[in-house]
PDB file of C-alpha atoms and ligand atoms in Angstrom:
ATOM      1  CA  UNK A   9     125.303  69.277 118.248  1.00  0.00           C
ATOM      2  CA  UNK A  10     122.106  67.188 118.661  1.00  0.00           C
ATOM      3  CA  UNK A  11     124.051  63.922 118.575  1.00  0.00           C
ATOM      4  CA  UNK A  12     126.247  65.118 121.436  1.00  0.00           C
ATOM      5  CA  UNK A  13     123.214  66.041 123.517  1.00  0.00           C
ATOM      6  CA  UNK A  14     121.547  62.683 122.875  1.00  0.00           C
ATOM      7  CA  UNK A  15     124.750  60.789 123.624  1.00  0.00           C
ATOM      8  CA  UNK A  16     125.235  62.750 126.853  1.00  0.00           C
ATOM      9  CA  UNK A  17     121.641  62.016 127.917  1.00  0.00           C
ATOM     10  CA  UNK A  18     122.116  58.297 127.302  1.00  0.00           C
ATOM     11  CA  UNK A  19     125.354  58.430 129.227  1.00  0.00           C
ATOM     12  CA  UNK A  20     123.692  60.010 132.255  1.00  0.00           C
ATOM     13  CA  UNK A  21     120.689  57.642 132.094  1.00  0.00           C
ATOM     14  CA  UNK A  22     122.959  54.629 131.865  1.00  0.00           C
ATOM     15  CA  UNK A  23     125.029  55.841 134.790  1.00  0.00           C
ATOM     16  CA  UNK A  24     122.097  56.657 137.090  1.00  0.00           C
ATOM     17  CA  UNK A  25     119.925  53.680 136.174  1.00  0.00           C
ATOM     18  CA  UNK A  26     122.854  51.431 136.920  1.00  0.00           C
ATOM     19  CA  UNK A  27     121.343  48.772 134.694  1.00  0.00           C
ATOM     20  CA  UNK A  28     123.839  49.022 131.861  1.00  0.00           C
ATOM     21  CA  UNK A  29     126.737  46.593 132.160  1.00  0.00           C
ATOM     22  CA  UNK A  30     130.069  48.324 131.659  1.00  0.00           C
ATOM     23  CA  UNK A  31     131.316  47.952 128.097  1.00  0.00           C
ATOM     24  CA  UNK A  32     134.056  45.454 127.368  1.00  0.00           C
ATOM     25  CA  UNK A  33     136.462  48.331 126.700  1.00  0.00           C
ATOM     26  CA  UNK A  34     135.727  50.162 129.978  1.00  0.00           C
ATOM     27  CA  UNK A  35     138.934  51.506 131.451  1.00  0.00           C
ATOM     28  CA  UNK A  36     140.782  51.227 128.124  1.00  0.00           C
ATOM     29  CA  UNK A  37     142.163  54.033 126.018  1.00  0.00           C
ATOM     30  CA  UNK A  38     141.881  53.677 122.252  1.00  0.00           C
ATOM     31  CA  UNK A  39     143.666  55.893 119.745  1.00  0.00           C
ATOM     32  CA  UNK A  40     142.075  55.980 116.281  1.00  0.00           C
ATOM     33  CA  UNK A  41     143.240  57.788 113.149  1.00  0.00           C
ATOM     34  CA  UNK A  42     140.835  58.582 110.341  1.00  0.00           C
ATOM     35  CA  UNK A  43     140.693  60.225 106.934  1.00  0.00           C
ATOM     36  CA  UNK A  44     143.225  61.069 104.278  1.00  0.00           C
ATOM     37  CA  UNK A  45     145.984  63.585 104.869  1.00  0.00           C
ATOM     38  CA  UNK A  46     146.327  66.679 102.675  1.00  0.00           C
ATOM     39  CA  UNK A  47     149.810  67.764 101.713  1.00  0.00           C
ATOM     40  CA  UNK A  48     149.821  71.395 100.553  1.00  0.00           C
ATOM     41  CA  UNK A  49     151.379  72.389  97.237  1.00  0.00           C
ATOM     42  CA  UNK A  50     150.464  76.075  97.446  1.00  0.00           C
ATOM     43  CA  UNK A  51     147.772  78.043  99.355  1.00  0.00           C
ATOM     44  CA  UNK A  52     145.133  76.654  96.970  1.00  0.00           C
ATOM     45  CA  UNK A  53     146.066  73.066  96.127  1.00  0.00           C
ATOM     46  CA  UNK A  54     147.075  69.915  97.916  1.00  0.00           C
ATOM     47  CA  UNK A  55     147.978  66.290  97.285  1.00  0.00           C
ATOM     48  CA  UNK A  56     145.326  64.098  98.819  1.00  0.00           C
ATOM     49  CA  UNK A  57     143.549  60.768  98.546  1.00  0.00           C
ATOM     50  CA  UNK A  58     139.999  59.446  98.493  1.00  0.00           C
ATOM     51  CA  UNK A  59     139.653  58.446 102.135  1.00  0.00           C
ATOM     52  CA  UNK A  60     136.408  59.807 103.637  1.00  0.00           C
ATOM     53  CA  UNK A  61     137.298  58.966 107.246  1.00  0.00           C
ATOM     54  CA  UNK A  62     134.115  56.886 107.602  1.00  0.00           C
ATOM     55  CA  UNK A  63     135.793  53.645 108.616  1.00  0.00           C
ATOM     56  CA  UNK A  64     138.017  55.366 111.169  1.00  0.00           C
ATOM     57  CA  UNK A  65     135.083  57.303 112.585  1.00  0.00           C
ATOM     58  CA  UNK A  66     133.030  54.094 112.829  1.00  0.00           C
ATOM     59  CA  UNK A  67     135.894  52.535 114.786  1.00  0.00           C
ATOM     60  CA  UNK A  68     135.985  55.525 117.155  1.00  0.00           C
ATOM     61  CA  UNK A  69     132.211  55.360 117.699  1.00  0.00           C
ATOM     62  CA  UNK A  70     132.305  51.596 118.236  1.00  0.00           C
ATOM     63  CA  UNK A  71     135.161  51.764 120.768  1.00  0.00           C
ATOM     64  CA  UNK A  72     133.466  54.620 122.676  1.00  0.00           C
ATOM     65  CA  UNK A  73     130.121  52.773 122.745  1.00  0.00           C
ATOM     66  CA  UNK A  74     131.924  49.868 124.406  1.00  0.00           C
ATOM     67  CA  UNK A  75     133.275  52.072 127.189  1.00  0.00           C
ATOM     68  CA  UNK A  76     136.702  53.131 125.906  1.00  0.00           C
ATOM     69  CA  UNK A  77     138.131  56.591 126.216  1.00  0.00           C
ATOM     70  CA  UNK A  78     138.800  57.417 122.555  1.00  0.00           C
ATOM     71  CA  UNK A  79     141.221  59.877 121.007  1.00  0.00           C
ATOM     72  CA  UNK A  80     140.298  60.304 117.347  1.00  0.00           C
ATOM     73  CA  UNK A  81     142.943  62.024 115.221  1.00  0.00           C
ATOM     74  CA  UNK A  82     141.126  62.899 112.037  1.00  0.00           C
ATOM     75  CA  UNK A  83     141.415  64.970 108.879  1.00  0.00           C
ATOM     76  CA  UNK A  84     137.592  65.058 108.701  1.00  0.00           C
ATOM     77  CA  UNK A  85     136.539  66.599 112.032  1.00  0.00           C
ATOM     78  CA  UNK A  86     133.245  67.847 110.579  1.00  0.00           C
ATOM     79  CA  UNK A  87     131.963  64.284 110.151  1.00  0.00           C
ATOM     80  CA  UNK A  88     133.637  62.754 113.216  1.00  0.00           C
ATOM     81  CA  UNK A  89     131.488  61.077 115.881  1.00  0.00           C
ATOM     82  CA  UNK A  90     130.598  63.134 118.926  1.00  0.00           C
ATOM     83  CA  UNK A  91     129.754  62.033 122.417  1.00  0.00           C
ATOM     84  CA  UNK A  92     131.107  61.399 125.859  1.00  0.00           C
ATOM     85  CA  UNK A  93     134.398  59.583 125.806  1.00  0.00           C
ATOM     86  CA  UNK A  94     135.429  60.753 122.337  1.00  0.00           C
ATOM     87  CA  UNK A  95     138.020  63.472 121.934  1.00  0.00           C
ATOM     88  CA  UNK A  96     138.529  64.758 118.400  1.00  0.00           C
ATOM     89  CA  UNK A  97     141.985  65.967 117.402  1.00  0.00           C
ATOM     90  CA  UNK A  98     141.775  67.660 113.987  1.00  0.00           C
ATOM     91  CA  UNK A  99     144.836  67.496 111.708  1.00  0.00           C
ATOM     92  CA  UNK A 100     145.530  68.045 108.025  1.00  0.00           C
ATOM     93  CA  UNK A 101     148.973  66.839 107.040  1.00  0.00           C
ATOM     94  CA  UNK A 102     150.938  63.637 107.639  1.00  0.00           C
ATOM     95  CA  UNK A 103     153.357  65.626 109.810  1.00  0.00           C
ATOM     96  CA  UNK A 104     150.525  66.994 111.982  1.00  0.00           C
ATOM     97  CA  UNK A 105     149.065  63.492 112.269  1.00  0.00           C
ATOM     98  CA  UNK A 106     152.477  62.107 113.251  1.00  0.00           C
ATOM     99  CA  UNK A 107     152.902  64.745 115.969  1.00  0.00           C
ATOM    100  CA  UNK A 108     149.434  64.098 117.404  1.00  0.00           C
ATOM    101  CA  UNK A 109     149.678  60.308 117.250  1.00  0.00           C
ATOM    102  CA  UNK A 110     153.170  60.031 118.684  1.00  0.00           C
ATOM    103  CA  UNK A 111     152.113  62.300 121.558  1.00  0.00           C
ATOM    104  CA  UNK A 112     149.011  60.240 122.359  1.00  0.00           C
ATOM    105  CA  UNK A 113     150.223  56.699 121.636  1.00  0.00           C
ATOM    106  CA  UNK A 114     152.081  56.269 124.916  1.00  0.00           C
ATOM    107  CA  UNK A 115     148.764  56.310 126.800  1.00  0.00           C
ATOM    108  CA  UNK A 116     146.849  54.069 124.392  1.00  0.00           C
ATOM    109  CA  UNK A 117     145.996  50.417 125.064  1.00  0.00           C
ATOM    110  CA  UNK A 118     144.940  50.003 121.434  1.00  0.00           C
ATOM    111  CA  UNK A 119     145.980  51.989 118.361  1.00  0.00           C
ATOM    112  CA  UNK A 120     143.748  51.670 115.273  1.00  0.00           C
ATOM    113  CA  UNK A 121     145.663  53.329 112.445  1.00  0.00           C
ATOM    114  CA  UNK A 122     142.877  53.612 109.864  1.00  0.00           C
ATOM    115  CA  UNK A 123     144.000  56.900 108.290  1.00  0.00           C
ATOM    116  CA  UNK A 124     145.251  57.036 104.716  1.00  0.00           C
ATOM    117  CA  UNK A 125     148.523  58.828 105.309  1.00  0.00           C
ATOM    118  CA  UNK A 126     150.415  60.366 102.414  1.00  0.00           C
ATOM    119  CA  UNK A 127     153.721  58.626 101.764  1.00  0.00           C
ATOM    120  CA  UNK A 128     155.168  61.710 100.036  1.00  0.00           C
ATOM    121  CA  UNK A 129     154.683  65.454 100.356  1.00  0.00           C
ATOM    122  CA  UNK A 130     155.840  68.392  98.246  1.00  0.00           C
ATOM    123  CA  UNK A 131     159.261  69.741  99.213  1.00  0.00           C
ATOM    124  CA  UNK A 132     158.282  73.168 100.517  1.00  0.00           C
ATOM    125  CA  UNK A 133     154.965  74.923  99.942  1.00  0.00           C
ATOM    126  CA  UNK A 134     154.710  77.733  97.379  1.00  0.00           C
ATOM    127  CA  UNK A 135     153.870  80.963  99.196  1.00  0.00           C
ATOM    128  CA  UNK A 136     151.529  82.117  96.427  1.00  0.00           C
ATOM    129  CA  UNK A 137     149.098  80.335  94.110  1.00  0.00           C
ATOM    130  CA  UNK A 138     150.951  78.581  91.288  1.00  0.00           C
ATOM    131  CA  UNK A 139     149.637  80.186  88.069  1.00  0.00           C
ATOM    132  CA  UNK A 140     149.260  78.222  84.838  1.00  0.00           C
ATOM    133  CA  UNK A 141     151.038  80.959  82.877  1.00  0.00           C
ATOM    134  CA  UNK A 142     154.230  79.663  84.491  1.00  0.00           C
ATOM    135  CA  UNK A 143     153.917  76.409  82.526  1.00  0.00           C
ATOM    136  CA  UNK A 144     153.728  72.851  83.810  1.00  0.00           C
ATOM    137  CA  UNK A 145     155.000  73.051  87.392  1.00  0.00           C
ATOM    138  CA  UNK A 146     157.634  70.696  88.649  1.00  0.00           C
ATOM    139  CA  UNK A 147     156.539  69.503  92.087  1.00  0.00           C
ATOM    140  CA  UNK A 148     159.306  67.682  93.912  1.00  0.00           C
ATOM    141  CA  UNK A 149     158.278  65.247  96.626  1.00  0.00           C
ATOM    142  CA  UNK A 150     159.925  63.942  99.768  1.00  0.00           C
ATOM    143  CA  UNK A 151     158.920  60.996 101.966  1.00  0.00           C
ATOM    144  CA  UNK A 152     156.789  61.514 105.057  1.00  0.00           C
ATOM    145  CA  UNK A 153     157.330  59.620 108.287  1.00  0.00           C
ATOM    146  CA  UNK A 154     155.729  56.157 108.402  1.00  0.00           C
ATOM    147  CA  UNK A 155     153.777  56.738 111.616  1.00  0.00           C
ATOM    148  CA  UNK A 156     152.666  53.129 112.089  1.00  0.00           C
ATOM    149  CA  UNK A 157     156.165  51.721 111.567  1.00  0.00           C
ATOM    150  CA  UNK A 158     157.488  54.229 114.110  1.00  0.00           C
ATOM    151  CA  UNK A 159     154.839  53.135 116.636  1.00  0.00           C
ATOM    152  CA  UNK A 160     155.755  49.507 115.922  1.00  0.00           C
ATOM    153  CA  UNK A 161     159.376  50.215 116.864  1.00  0.00           C
ATOM    154  CA  UNK A 162     158.711  51.954 120.177  1.00  0.00           C
ATOM    155  CA  UNK A 163     155.384  50.741 121.527  1.00  0.00           C
ATOM    156  CA  UNK A 164     154.976  49.892 125.148  1.00  0.00           C
ATOM    157  CA  UNK A 165     154.455  46.290 126.302  1.00  0.00           C
ATOM    158  CA  UNK A 166     150.838  45.178 126.147  1.00  0.00           C
ATOM    159  CA  UNK A 167     149.785  47.779 123.613  1.00  0.00           C
ATOM    160  CA  UNK A 168     147.855  46.400 120.626  1.00  0.00           C
ATOM    161  CA  UNK A 169     148.791  47.977 117.334  1.00  0.00           C
ATOM    162  CA  UNK A 170     146.424  47.608 114.367  1.00  0.00           C
ATOM    163  CA  UNK A 171     147.393  48.703 110.862  1.00  0.00           C
ATOM    164  CA  UNK A 172     145.229  48.999 107.769  1.00  0.00           C
ATOM    165  CA  UNK A 173     146.081  48.164 104.184  1.00  0.00           C
ATOM    166  CA  UNK A 174     144.119  49.474 101.217  1.00  0.00           C
ATOM    167  CA  UNK A 175     145.135  47.422  98.207  1.00  0.00           C
ATOM    168  CA  UNK A 176     144.106  46.826  94.618  1.00  0.00           C
ATOM    169  CA  UNK A 177     146.302  43.748  93.969  1.00  0.00           C
ATOM    170  CA  UNK A 178     147.631  40.747  95.885  1.00  0.00           C
ATOM    171  CA  UNK A 179     145.634  41.676  99.002  1.00  0.00           C
ATOM    172  CA  UNK A 180     146.879  38.994 101.374  1.00  0.00           C
ATOM    173  CA  UNK A 181     150.521  39.077 100.290  1.00  0.00           C
ATOM    174  CA  UNK A 182     150.705  42.862 100.533  1.00  0.00           C
ATOM    175  CA  UNK A 183     148.907  42.883 103.867  1.00  0.00           C
ATOM    176  CA  UNK A 184     151.181  40.193 105.328  1.00  0.00           C
ATOM    177  CA  UNK A 185     154.242  42.099 104.160  1.00  0.00           C
ATOM    178  CA  UNK A 186     152.952  45.270 105.880  1.00  0.00           C
ATOM    179  CA  UNK A 187     152.136  43.324 109.056  1.00  0.00           C
ATOM    180  CA  UNK A 188     155.771  42.223 109.331  1.00  0.00           C
ATOM    181  CA  UNK A 189     157.435  45.377 108.026  1.00  0.00           C
ATOM    182  CA  UNK A 190     155.546  47.642 110.418  1.00  0.00           C
ATOM    183  CA  UNK A 191     155.719  45.367 113.473  1.00  0.00           C
ATOM    184  CA  UNK A 192     151.974  45.377 114.182  1.00  0.00           C
ATOM    185  CA  UNK A 193     149.746  42.759 115.848  1.00  0.00           C
ATOM    186  CA  UNK A 194     146.895  42.907 113.343  1.00  0.00           C
ATOM    187  CA  UNK A 195     146.407  44.255 109.872  1.00  0.00           C
ATOM    188  CA  UNK A 196     142.998  45.026 108.408  1.00  0.00           C
ATOM    189  CA  UNK A 197     143.165  44.739 104.637  1.00  0.00           C
ATOM    190  CA  UNK A 198     140.626  45.641 102.010  1.00  0.00           C
ATOM    191  CA  UNK A 199     140.512  45.430  98.236  1.00  0.00           C
ATOM    192  CA  UNK A 200     139.458  48.958  97.333  1.00  0.00           C
ATOM    193  CA  UNK A 201     138.865  47.969  93.712  1.00  0.00           C
ATOM    194  CA  UNK A 202     135.966  45.660  94.714  1.00  0.00           C
ATOM    195  CA  UNK A 203     132.374  46.987  94.441  1.00  0.00           C
ATOM    196  CA  UNK A 204     131.132  48.725  97.601  1.00  0.00           C
ATOM    197  CA  UNK A 205     134.471  48.416  99.371  1.00  0.00           C
ATOM    198  CA  UNK A 206     136.520  51.141 100.995  1.00  0.00           C
ATOM    199  CA  UNK A 207     136.842  54.752  99.902  1.00  0.00           C
ATOM    200  CA  UNK A 208     133.680  56.873  99.799  1.00  0.00           C
ATOM    201  CA  UNK A 209     131.363  53.901 100.451  1.00  0.00           C
ATOM    202  CA  UNK A 210     129.128  53.310 103.465  1.00  0.00           C
ATOM    203  CA  UNK A 211     130.185  49.666 103.345  1.00  0.00           C
ATOM    204  CA  UNK A 212     133.443  47.760 103.522  1.00  0.00           C
ATOM    205  CA  UNK A 213     134.747  44.193 103.315  1.00  0.00           C
ATOM    206  CA  UNK A 214     137.998  43.330 105.051  1.00  0.00           C
ATOM    207  CA  UNK A 215     140.253  40.518 106.050  1.00  0.00           C
ATOM    208  CA  UNK A 216     141.953  40.771 109.454  1.00  0.00           C
ATOM    209  CA  UNK A 217     145.339  39.058 109.612  1.00  0.00           C
ATOM    210  CA  UNK A 218     147.317  38.503 112.794  1.00  0.00           C
ATOM    211  CA  UNK A 219     151.005  37.949 113.300  1.00  0.00           C
ATOM    212  CA  UNK A 220     150.437  34.298 114.226  1.00  0.00           C
ATOM    213  CA  UNK A 221     148.839  33.512 110.854  1.00  0.00           C
ATOM    214  CA  UNK A 222     145.229  33.879 111.993  1.00  0.00           C
ATOM    215  CA  UNK A 223     142.715  35.143 109.447  1.00  0.00           C
ATOM    216  CA  UNK A 224     139.226  36.589 109.987  1.00  0.00           C
ATOM    217  CA  UNK A 225     137.149  37.456 106.917  1.00  0.00           C
ATOM    218  CA  UNK A 226     134.527  40.171 107.334  1.00  0.00           C
ATOM    219  CA  UNK A 227     132.202  40.123 104.323  1.00  0.00           C
ATOM    220  CA  UNK A 228     130.652  43.261 102.807  1.00  0.00           C
ATOM    221  CA  UNK A 229     128.800  45.109 105.578  1.00  0.00           C
ATOM    222  CA  UNK A 230     128.095  48.552 106.946  1.00  0.00           C
ATOM    223  CA  UNK A 231     131.310  50.205 108.170  1.00  0.00           C
ATOM    224  CA  UNK A 232     130.023  50.123 111.755  1.00  0.00           C
ATOM    225  CA  UNK A 233     129.628  46.321 111.481  1.00  0.00           C
ATOM    226  CA  UNK A 234     133.153  46.080 110.161  1.00  0.00           C
ATOM    227  CA  UNK A 235     134.312  48.307 113.042  1.00  0.00           C
ATOM    228  CA  UNK A 236     132.691  45.889 115.491  1.00  0.00           C
ATOM    229  CA  UNK A 237     134.654  42.967 114.046  1.00  0.00           C
ATOM    230  CA  UNK A 238     137.921  44.916 114.091  1.00  0.00           C
ATOM    231  CA  UNK A 239     137.393  46.056 117.694  1.00  0.00           C
ATOM    232  CA  UNK A 240     136.531  42.439 118.647  1.00  0.00           C
ATOM    233  CA  UNK A 241     139.813  41.268 117.122  1.00  0.00           C
ATOM    234  CA  UNK A 242     141.815  44.017 118.858  1.00  0.00           C
ATOM    235  CA  UNK A 243     140.170  43.277 122.209  1.00  0.00           C
ATOM    236  CA  UNK A 244     140.843  39.538 121.831  1.00  0.00           C
ATOM    237  CA  UNK A 245     144.445  40.425 121.180  1.00  0.00           C
ATOM    238  CA  UNK A 246     144.564  42.743 124.194  1.00  0.00           C
ATOM    239  CA  UNK A 247     143.412  39.863 126.367  1.00  0.00           C
ATOM    240  CA  UNK A 248     145.620  37.320 124.648  1.00  0.00           C
ATOM    241  CA  UNK A 249     148.365  36.308 127.048  1.00  0.00           C
ATOM    242  CA  UNK A 250     150.050  34.290 124.281  1.00  0.00           C
ATOM    243  CA  UNK A 251     151.335  37.576 122.948  1.00  0.00           C
ATOM    244  CA  UNK A 252     154.871  38.364 124.106  1.00  0.00           C
ATOM    245  CA  UNK A 253     153.556  41.914 124.639  1.00  0.00           C
ATOM    246  CA  UNK A 254     150.137  40.882 125.868  1.00  0.00           C
ATOM    247  CA  UNK A 255     148.756  41.555 129.301  1.00  0.00           C
ATOM    248  CA  UNK A 256     146.742  39.037 131.250  1.00  0.00           C
ATOM    249  CA  UNK A 257     143.484  40.869 131.812  1.00  0.00           C
TER     250      UNK A 257
HETATM  251  N1  CTP B  20     150.773  54.564 107.419  1.00  0.00           N
HETATM  252  C1  CTP B  20     151.390  55.419 108.314  1.00  0.00           C
HETATM  253  N2  CTP B  20     152.235  56.394 107.865  1.00  0.00           N
HETATM  254  C2  CTP B  20     152.475  56.542 106.550  1.00  0.00           C
HETATM  255  C3  CTP B  20     151.844  55.661 105.610  1.00  0.00           C
HETATM  256  C4  CTP B  20     150.989  54.692 106.084  1.00  0.00           C
HETATM  257  O1  CTP B  20     151.180  55.281 109.516  1.00  0.00           O
HETATM  258  N3  CTP B  20     153.300  57.513 106.134  1.00  0.00           N
HETATM  259  C5  CTP B  20     149.894  53.507 107.941  1.00  0.00           C
HETATM  260  C6  CTP B  20     148.446  53.596 107.488  1.00  0.00           C
HETATM  261  O2  CTP B  20     147.673  54.369 108.384  1.00  0.00           O
HETATM  262  C7  CTP B  20     148.010  52.130 107.493  1.00  0.00           C
HETATM  263  C8  CTP B  20     149.296  51.387 107.152  1.00  0.00           C
HETATM  264  O3  CTP B  20     150.372  52.275 107.446  1.00  0.00           O
HETATM  265  O4  CTP B  20     147.589  51.719 108.769  1.00  0.00           O
HETATM  266  C9  CTP B  20     149.400  50.945 105.721  1.00  0.00           C
HETATM  267  O5  CTP B  20     149.206  52.061 104.889  1.00  0.00           O
HETATM  268  P1  CTP B  20     149.228  51.879 103.314  1.00  0.00           P
HETATM  269  O6  CTP B  20     149.055  53.230 102.677  1.00  0.00           O
HETATM  270  O7  CTP B  20     148.291  50.771 102.908  1.00  0.00           O
HETATM  271  O8  CTP B  20     150.687  51.314 103.080  1.00  0.00           O
HETATM  272  P2  CTP B  20     152.048  51.991 102.774  1.00  0.00           P
HETATM  273  O9  CTP B  20     152.997  51.591 103.838  1.00  0.00           O
HETATM  274  O10 CTP B  20     151.863  53.460 102.563  1.00  0.00           O
HETATM  275  O11 CTP B  20     152.484  51.252 101.425  1.00  0.00           O
HETATM  276  P3  CTP B  20     151.918  51.410  99.911  1.00  0.00           P
HETATM  277  O12 CTP B  20     151.319  52.801  99.832  1.00  0.00           O
HETATM  278  O13 CTP B  20     153.134  51.238  99.084  1.00  0.00           O
HETATM  279  O14 CTP B  20     150.908  50.303  99.732  1.00  0.00           O
END
């Protein structure tokens, strides 16, 4: 793709010119999830959500531009960023995302869990298209694994875990509850009912909460700008030796 060629050229120029300072994430591995999972009902239909993957992809691009090696597990590989340092791992379902993320998380210094993961999936997938002549179908659901909570229970010391919370009500209270319940360092919360915020928009507005009560407000901005603020907060946390898990770099 043209973007990959351009990115590779810049990479080579930067390396040979020697003038570019190394990014502040050089030597770090960042795992990003992006997009909404699709849980199949039959070969034709699925349960999904409105996530476009844009915020997750902006996070992957931002981390890579700052020198990180990025693994991007995404349900939207066709619109994922390309370039040196970014590996795209395409997935569709919550179970596929869980497998990919759990496998990669052990190596990650930072995990940015921006994907909108289904909480429930149909019990079994119909082998054939469900026809309307059969009447209103009864689709039974079962819970999926909470990937972020699982990472929160078994992460390695020094790893920074960042969750996301898309809310329509009681933004701060819900986000704080998720921060504690999932055992993460930071939670990035947005009110998806506000104009220009979240799903299917080029812009976002978030509040970043940390487990020590710190709050950073990021007003409505391009998703790449928001990604910059989130990566800044994660990097500050990575360097923060106050954290019981933190390293001292
Ligand atoms: N998440 C996850 N696995 C799930 C559901 C959510 O890893 N099965 C992660 C999301 O990627 C996000 C965070 O948990 O980083 C919060 O997701 P969200 O959908 O806002 O919260 P839920 O825990 O699903 O709660 P609710 O849907 O009731 O708000």
